[in-house]
Structures are given as C-alpha cells and as structure tokens.
Amino acid sequence: MRIPTLALAVVVTTTVAWSSVAPASAAPAKCADLSGVVDGAEMCHIQASDPAYTLDVTYPVNYPEQQGVVDYIKQTRDGFLNVAKMPGARDMPYQLDTVATEYNSAVPPRGTQTVVFKTFQDVGGAHPQTFYKSFNWDQGLRKPITIDNLFREGTAPFQVIMPIVASELEKQSGQPVNLTPAMGLDPTRYQNFAITNDALIFFFSQGEVLPEAAGALEVTVPRAPIDAMIT
C-alpha cells in the first residue's frame, strides 16, 4: 500500500494546553480553533492561501467520533503545511483539497453513519496524489465500525467481495485486472469503506490496488450476497 507523501512529513504534536485537564479527556478542537467556519449544513470549511500553496478542507462537525475526525484533519493539514513551507520547495504553488462525503444506513438491527474524506494533494512531485480516509459509526452500540469488526467471526466475506471488486475494477479501467488472493483477500485493503442500505462502498487510494495512472477508485458491492455476514 502506498503511503501518501505528506504522511512522511507529519510531525504530530500531542501537547494539550488545557489547564488541569488531562489530554485524554480534552474536548476535540472546534472548527474555529482550526481557523475554519461552520456553514448551515454543519460543515467546517478551512481555507488558506499563500504564494507557496492553497489549502481547502471540509469536515462535518456533527459526526459522532469528532476526536478522530479532527485529529485526521489536523494531521493532514499540518503535514501538508510542513512540506509546503520547507525551504527550497519546488513547482509551487502546492495544493491540498480535502472533501467530505457523508453516508447513512438504517438497516436493522442498528443504523450507521459514515464520513469519507477524499484528499487531492500536489506537493511538487512527479504526480499529484489522491487518497481516502473513512470513519464509520454504529448508532446503536455507539462505537466506531472498522473492517475488523464489520463482519461476524467465522465468516469469509472477502471470498465473496474479491471477485465483485475485481470485476468492477476491470469495468472502470477497461483492462484485465489481476487481483491476487494475497491482495484481494487482505482486509487491510478494504479499510476505507462506507455503509448504505443497499451496499458497501470501498474506496481505494491512488496506487493501492491498480497502477497510479488509474487514479483513486471506488467500488460498490451489493449488500445482498454478504448481508448475513455483517454484524
């Protein structure tokens, strides 16, 4: 799996400046703390520009796991700015665009809420990069959903998912796709996903499953063949 360029330059700072409050219990930073503005749809917009770069990030302020979302936004933003402000940077201006898309499901026994971030980043390399990050929330159990706890123990969902994904990737790319079992059955390849009433949507960052020239990809897998395996 390719690691986005900015991730190599991120310096995560965990110091929390709240007096008499432990960092673990501190509230997530608010939109204004990130120099953003909240619109009527409860989306935080963070924008910045300089001769060296442009930055445009949005995220929903009503997503339940706000700490995880804010941490990701701060890491993405700060990592980009660290690169953009390096002495001797070339091919400016650099660009970062992060867009959030929300999904929901209401299939019993519980509903879910998803936010998927799609980031376009150009930091002067040979090619710009596009990558995804998703967050899924179980409305009934009030906890995050990950690819590790999405399916029931003892089931084999990826045996069903892999051929569907391979077929869809062939349609999108217009060429044969050799999705080996080592790749197609690896749960970590599917960690960015959204849940809807009818489908699971899997998001693959640029270069993750196909050559970089294919760009970032998303594949919709109908729920019907795998629904009994979903927890």
mmCIF file of C-alpha atoms in Angstrom:
data_model
loop_
_atom_site.group_PDB
_atom_site.id
_atom_site.type_symbol
_atom_site.label_atom_id
_atom_site.label_comp_id
_atom_site.label_asym_id
_atom_site.label_seq_id
_atom_site.Cartn_x
_atom_site.Cartn_y
_atom_site.Cartn_z
ATOM 1 C CA MET A 1 0.000 0.000 0.000
ATOM 2 C CA ARG A 2 1.385 3.373 -0.996
ATOM 3 C CA ILE A 3 1.821 5.898 1.807
ATOM 4 C CA PRO A 4 0.827 9.458 0.786
ATOM 5 C CA THR A 5 3.764 11.851 0.552
ATOM 6 C CA LEU A 6 2.552 14.167 3.283
ATOM 7 C CA ALA A 7 2.364 11.319 5.804
ATOM 8 C CA LEU A 8 6.130 11.073 5.663
ATOM 9 C CA ALA A 9 6.456 14.684 6.754
ATOM 10 C CA VAL A 10 3.864 14.813 9.516
ATOM 11 C CA VAL A 11 5.027 15.780 12.971
ATOM 12 C CA VAL A 12 2.221 15.036 15.391
ATOM 13 C CA THR A 13 2.103 17.291 18.423
ATOM 14 C CA THR A 14 0.166 15.912 21.376
ATOM 15 C CA THR A 15 0.613 18.775 23.821
ATOM 16 C CA VAL A 16 -2.762 19.986 25.070
ATOM 17 C CA ALA A 17 -2.932 23.474 26.511
ATOM 18 C CA TRP A 18 -5.872 22.988 28.825
ATOM 19 C CA SER A 19 -5.011 23.659 32.453
ATOM 20 C CA SER A 20 -5.917 20.930 34.995
ATOM 21 C CA VAL A 21 -7.413 18.708 32.257
ATOM 22 C CA ALA A 22 -5.679 15.520 31.145
ATOM 23 C CA PRO A 23 -5.068 15.286 27.379
ATOM 24 C CA ALA A 24 -7.091 12.054 27.145
ATOM 25 C CA SER A 25 -10.213 13.824 28.417
ATOM 26 C CA ALA A 26 -9.816 17.082 26.490
ATOM 27 C CA ALA A 27 -12.637 18.007 24.123
ATOM 28 C CA PRO A 28 -11.935 17.934 20.374
ATOM 29 C CA ALA A 29 -10.800 21.197 18.848
ATOM 30 C CA LYS A 30 -13.649 23.250 17.457
ATOM 31 C CA CYS A 31 -13.859 24.441 13.859
ATOM 32 C CA ALA A 32 -12.830 27.956 14.899
ATOM 33 C CA ASP A 33 -9.744 26.526 16.631
ATOM 34 C CA LEU A 34 -8.683 25.217 13.219
ATOM 35 C CA SER A 35 -9.277 28.626 11.599
ATOM 36 C CA GLY A 36 -12.444 27.313 9.992
ATOM 37 C CA VAL A 37 -16.029 28.490 9.596
ATOM 38 C CA VAL A 38 -19.167 26.351 10.040
ATOM 39 C CA ASP A 39 -21.883 26.672 7.380
ATOM 40 C CA GLY A 40 -25.614 25.955 7.619
ATOM 41 C CA ALA A 41 -25.084 22.293 6.736
ATOM 42 C CA GLU A 42 -22.813 21.858 9.777
ATOM 43 C CA MET A 43 -19.707 21.562 7.639
ATOM 44 C CA CYS A 44 -16.474 23.193 8.777
ATOM 45 C CA HIS A 45 -14.584 24.949 5.966
ATOM 46 C CA ILE A 46 -10.867 25.564 6.439
ATOM 47 C CA GLN A 47 -9.187 27.650 3.759
ATOM 48 C CA ALA A 48 -5.750 29.182 3.484
ATOM 49 C CA SER A 49 -3.638 30.554 0.682
ATOM 50 C CA ASP A 50 -0.137 31.839 0.199
ATOM 51 C CA PRO A 51 2.123 32.357 -2.822
ATOM 52 C CA ALA A 52 3.500 28.905 -1.971
ATOM 53 C CA TYR A 53 0.241 26.966 -1.531
ATOM 54 C CA THR A 54 -3.554 26.757 -1.456
ATOM 55 C CA LEU A 55 -5.488 24.714 1.091
ATOM 56 C CA ASP A 56 -9.197 23.868 1.190
ATOM 57 C CA VAL A 57 -10.555 21.342 3.719
ATOM 58 C CA THR A 58 -14.106 20.496 4.806
ATOM 59 C CA TYR A 59 -15.384 18.164 7.514
ATOM 60 C CA PRO A 60 -18.734 17.602 9.303
ATOM 61 C CA VAL A 61 -18.881 18.985 12.837
ATOM 62 C CA ASN A 62 -21.788 16.672 13.737
ATOM 63 C CA TYR A 63 -20.019 13.351 13.177
ATOM 64 C CA PRO A 64 -20.140 11.387 16.491
ATOM 65 C CA GLU A 65 -16.452 10.410 16.633
ATOM 66 C CA GLN A 66 -15.359 14.041 16.423
ATOM 67 C CA GLN A 67 -11.971 13.493 18.062
ATOM 68 C CA GLY A 68 -10.857 11.024 15.387
ATOM 69 C CA VAL A 69 -12.083 13.266 12.582
ATOM 70 C CA VAL A 70 -10.404 16.381 13.982
ATOM 71 C CA ASP A 71 -7.155 14.504 14.599
ATOM 72 C CA TYR A 72 -7.139 13.333 10.988
ATOM 73 C CA ILE A 73 -7.906 16.804 9.622
ATOM 74 C CA LYS A 74 -5.187 18.396 11.742
ATOM 75 C CA GLN A 75 -2.650 15.764 10.728
ATOM 76 C CA THR A 76 -3.493 16.124 7.038
ATOM 77 C CA ARG A 77 -3.418 19.925 7.156
ATOM 78 C CA ASP A 78 -0.283 20.225 9.278
ATOM 79 C CA GLY A 79 1.588 17.606 7.278
ATOM 80 C CA PHE A 80 0.828 19.463 4.053
ATOM 81 C CA LEU A 81 1.876 22.817 5.511
ATOM 82 C CA ASN A 82 5.120 21.336 6.831
ATOM 83 C CA VAL A 83 6.005 20.299 3.273
ATOM 84 C CA ALA A 84 4.716 23.483 1.623
ATOM 85 C CA LYS A 85 6.782 25.707 3.935
ATOM 86 C CA MET A 86 10.043 23.790 3.551
ATOM 87 C CA PRO A 87 12.947 25.889 2.234
ATOM 88 C CA GLY A 88 13.747 25.179 -1.385
ATOM 89 C CA ALA A 89 10.369 23.683 -2.249
ATOM 90 C CA ARG A 90 9.781 23.477 -5.989
ATOM 91 C CA ASP A 91 6.948 23.621 -8.535
ATOM 92 C CA MET A 92 4.822 25.876 -6.387
ATOM 93 C CA PRO A 93 2.087 26.644 -5.591
ATOM 94 C CA TYR A 94 1.327 23.386 -3.777
ATOM 95 C CA GLN A 95 -2.291 22.330 -3.379
ATOM 96 C CA LEU A 96 -4.376 20.423 -0.823
ATOM 97 C CA ASP A 97 -8.108 19.777 -1.236
ATOM 98 C CA THR A 98 -9.954 17.541 1.239
ATOM 99 C CA VAL A 99 -13.663 16.964 0.649
ATOM 100 C CA ALA A 100 -16.011 15.088 2.991
ATOM 101 C CA THR A 101 -18.937 12.950 1.793
ATOM 102 C CA GLU A 102 -21.464 11.531 4.257
ATOM 103 C CA TYR A 103 -23.417 8.259 4.045
ATOM 104 C CA ASN A 104 -26.045 6.651 6.268
ATOM 105 C CA SER A 105 -27.820 3.332 6.647
ATOM 106 C CA ALA A 106 -30.870 2.308 8.642
ATOM 107 C CA VAL A 107 -30.880 -1.452 8.145
ATOM 108 C CA PRO A 108 -31.765 -3.330 11.375
ATOM 109 C CA PRO A 109 -30.549 -4.081 13.959
ATOM 110 C CA ARG A 110 -28.887 -0.673 14.009
ATOM 111 C CA GLY A 111 -28.178 2.385 11.893
ATOM 112 C CA THR A 112 -24.781 3.653 10.812
ATOM 113 C CA GLN A 113 -23.194 6.982 9.942
ATOM 114 C CA THR A 114 -20.172 7.343 7.661
ATOM 115 C CA VAL A 115 -17.928 10.171 6.556
ATOM 116 C CA VAL A 116 -15.392 9.623 3.759
ATOM 117 C CA PHE A 117 -12.566 12.087 3.119
ATOM 118 C CA LYS A 118 -11.127 12.333 -0.379
ATOM 119 C CA THR A 119 -7.878 14.299 -0.495
ATOM 120 C CA PHE A 120 -6.104 15.640 -3.561
ATOM 121 C CA GLN A 121 -2.527 16.651 -2.824
ATOM 122 C CA ASP A 122 0.083 18.189 -5.082
ATOM 123 C CA VAL A 123 3.425 18.893 -3.421
ATOM 124 C CA GLY A 124 5.593 19.207 -6.493
ATOM 125 C CA GLY A 125 6.320 15.514 -7.055
ATOM 126 C CA ALA A 126 6.161 13.640 -10.320
ATOM 127 C CA HIS A 127 2.407 13.177 -9.926
ATOM 128 C CA PRO A 128 -0.276 14.552 -7.600
ATOM 129 C CA GLN A 129 -1.793 12.038 -5.177
ATOM 130 C CA THR A 130 -5.415 11.300 -4.298
ATOM 131 C CA PHE A 131 -6.200 9.265 -1.192
ATOM 132 C CA TYR A 132 -9.122 8.331 1.059
ATOM 133 C CA LYS A 133 -9.885 8.061 4.745
ATOM 134 C CA SER A 134 -13.216 6.851 6.125
ATOM 135 C CA PHE A 135 -14.880 6.862 9.534
ATOM 136 C CA ASN A 136 -17.888 4.651 10.311
ATOM 137 C CA TRP A 137 -20.073 4.860 13.414
ATOM 138 C CA ASP A 138 -22.507 2.329 14.897
ATOM 139 C CA GLN A 139 -25.527 4.358 16.023
ATOM 140 C CA GLY A 140 -26.902 1.514 18.144
ATOM 141 C CA LEU A 141 -23.766 0.478 20.012
ATOM 142 C CA ARG A 142 -22.254 3.987 19.922
ATOM 143 C CA LYS A 143 -18.828 2.872 18.782
ATOM 144 C CA PRO A 144 -16.628 3.026 15.659
ATOM 145 C CA ILE A 145 -17.018 0.391 12.950
ATOM 146 C CA THR A 146 -13.815 -0.823 11.311
ATOM 147 C CA ILE A 147 -13.120 -3.511 8.742
ATOM 148 C CA ASP A 148 -12.025 -5.709 11.651
ATOM 149 C CA ASN A 149 -15.397 -5.627 13.416
ATOM 150 C CA LEU A 150 -17.722 -5.167 10.418
ATOM 151 C CA PHE A 151 -18.244 -8.882 9.804
ATOM 152 C CA ARG A 152 -19.200 -11.779 12.056
ATOM 153 C CA GLU A 153 -16.446 -14.019 13.337
ATOM 154 C CA GLY A 154 -16.096 -17.270 11.421
ATOM 155 C CA THR A 155 -17.404 -15.842 8.140
ATOM 156 C CA ALA A 156 -15.443 -15.346 4.905
ATOM 157 C CA PRO A 157 -16.823 -12.144 3.345
ATOM 158 C CA PHE A 158 -13.756 -11.376 1.236
ATOM 159 C CA GLN A 159 -14.180 -14.596 -0.719
ATOM 160 C CA VAL A 160 -17.408 -13.009 -1.975
ATOM 161 C CA ILE A 161 -16.174 -9.420 -2.154
ATOM 162 C CA MET A 162 -12.942 -10.058 -4.092
ATOM 163 C CA PRO A 163 -14.453 -11.218 -7.417
ATOM 164 C CA ILE A 164 -17.014 -8.396 -7.333
ATOM 165 C CA VAL A 165 -14.269 -5.836 -6.759
ATOM 166 C CA ALA A 166 -12.076 -7.351 -9.498
ATOM 167 C CA SER A 167 -14.959 -7.243 -11.981
ATOM 168 C CA GLU A 168 -15.794 -3.623 -11.156
ATOM 169 C CA LEU A 169 -12.148 -2.568 -11.401
ATOM 170 C CA GLU A 170 -11.966 -4.133 -14.859
ATOM 171 C CA LYS A 171 -15.030 -2.167 -15.951
ATOM 172 C CA GLN A 172 -13.599 1.086 -14.633
ATOM 173 C CA SER A 173 -10.100 0.611 -16.014
ATOM 174 C CA GLY A 174 -11.101 -1.001 -19.305
ATOM 175 C CA GLN A 175 -8.425 -3.657 -18.974
ATOM 176 C CA PRO A 176 -7.917 -7.029 -17.255
ATOM 177 C CA VAL A 177 -7.239 -6.823 -13.525
ATOM 178 C CA ASN A 178 -5.139 -9.446 -11.773
ATOM 179 C CA LEU A 179 -6.372 -9.171 -8.195
ATOM 180 C CA THR A 180 -4.338 -11.864 -6.451
ATOM 181 C CA PRO A 181 -5.664 -13.611 -3.320
ATOM 182 C CA ALA A 182 -2.831 -12.011 -1.326
ATOM 183 C CA MET A 183 -4.286 -8.623 -2.242
ATOM 184 C CA GLY A 184 -7.976 -9.335 -2.743
ATOM 185 C CA LEU A 185 -8.445 -11.300 0.483
ATOM 186 C CA ASP A 186 -6.428 -8.885 2.637
ATOM 187 C CA PRO A 187 -8.816 -6.983 4.964
ATOM 188 C CA THR A 188 -6.412 -4.035 5.201
ATOM 189 C CA ARG A 189 -7.074 -3.297 1.517
ATOM 190 C CA TYR A 190 -10.706 -2.589 2.394
ATOM 191 C CA GLN A 191 -10.269 -0.385 5.451
ATOM 192 C CA ASN A 192 -11.801 2.670 3.768
ATOM 193 C CA PHE A 193 -15.490 1.986 3.219
ATOM 194 C CA ALA A 194 -18.997 3.392 3.572
ATOM 195 C CA ILE A 195 -22.179 1.591 4.581
ATOM 196 C CA THR A 196 -25.524 2.267 2.900
ATOM 197 C CA ASN A 197 -28.869 0.469 2.997
ATOM 198 C CA ASP A 198 -28.092 -1.379 -0.225
ATOM 199 C CA ALA A 199 -24.324 -1.652 -0.473
ATOM 200 C CA LEU A 200 -20.835 -1.388 0.919
ATOM 201 C CA ILE A 201 -18.717 1.130 -0.971
ATOM 202 C CA PHE A 202 -14.972 0.533 -0.862
ATOM 203 C CA PHE A 203 -12.510 3.356 -1.551
ATOM 204 C CA PHE A 204 -9.004 2.689 -2.845
ATOM 205 C CA SER A 205 -6.348 5.383 -2.775
ATOM 206 C CA GLN A 206 -4.254 6.065 -5.854
ATOM 207 C CA GLY A 207 -1.788 3.224 -6.453
ATOM 208 C CA GLU A 208 -3.322 0.999 -3.766
ATOM 209 C CA VAL A 209 -4.794 -1.758 -5.960
ATOM 210 C CA LEU A 210 -4.052 -0.597 -9.522
ATOM 211 C CA PRO A 211 -1.177 1.406 -11.034
ATOM 212 C CA GLU A 212 -1.164 5.089 -10.098
ATOM 213 C CA ALA A 213 -2.293 6.074 -13.587
ATOM 214 C CA ALA A 214 -5.705 4.550 -12.783
ATOM 215 C CA GLY A 215 -6.209 7.192 -10.086
ATOM 216 C CA ALA A 216 -8.281 6.831 -6.924
ATOM 217 C CA LEU A 217 -11.100 4.313 -7.197
ATOM 218 C CA GLU A 218 -14.360 3.412 -5.514
ATOM 219 C CA VAL A 219 -16.253 0.147 -5.896
ATOM 220 C CA THR A 220 -19.824 -0.585 -4.862
ATOM 221 C CA VAL A 221 -20.524 -4.098 -3.557
ATOM 222 C CA PRO A 222 -24.228 -5.007 -3.129
ATOM 223 C CA ARG A 223 -25.143 -5.962 0.425
ATOM 224 C CA ALA A 224 -27.353 -8.904 -0.555
ATOM 225 C CA PRO A 225 -24.551 -11.510 -1.006
ATOM 226 C CA ILE A 226 -22.796 -10.513 2.241
ATOM 227 C CA ASP A 227 -25.550 -9.063 4.414
ATOM 228 C CA ALA A 228 -25.831 -12.155 6.615
ATOM 229 C CA MET A 229 -22.132 -11.806 7.452
ATOM 230 C CA ILE A 230 -22.370 -8.176 8.609
ATOM 231 C CA THR A 231 -22.578 -7.807 12.382
#
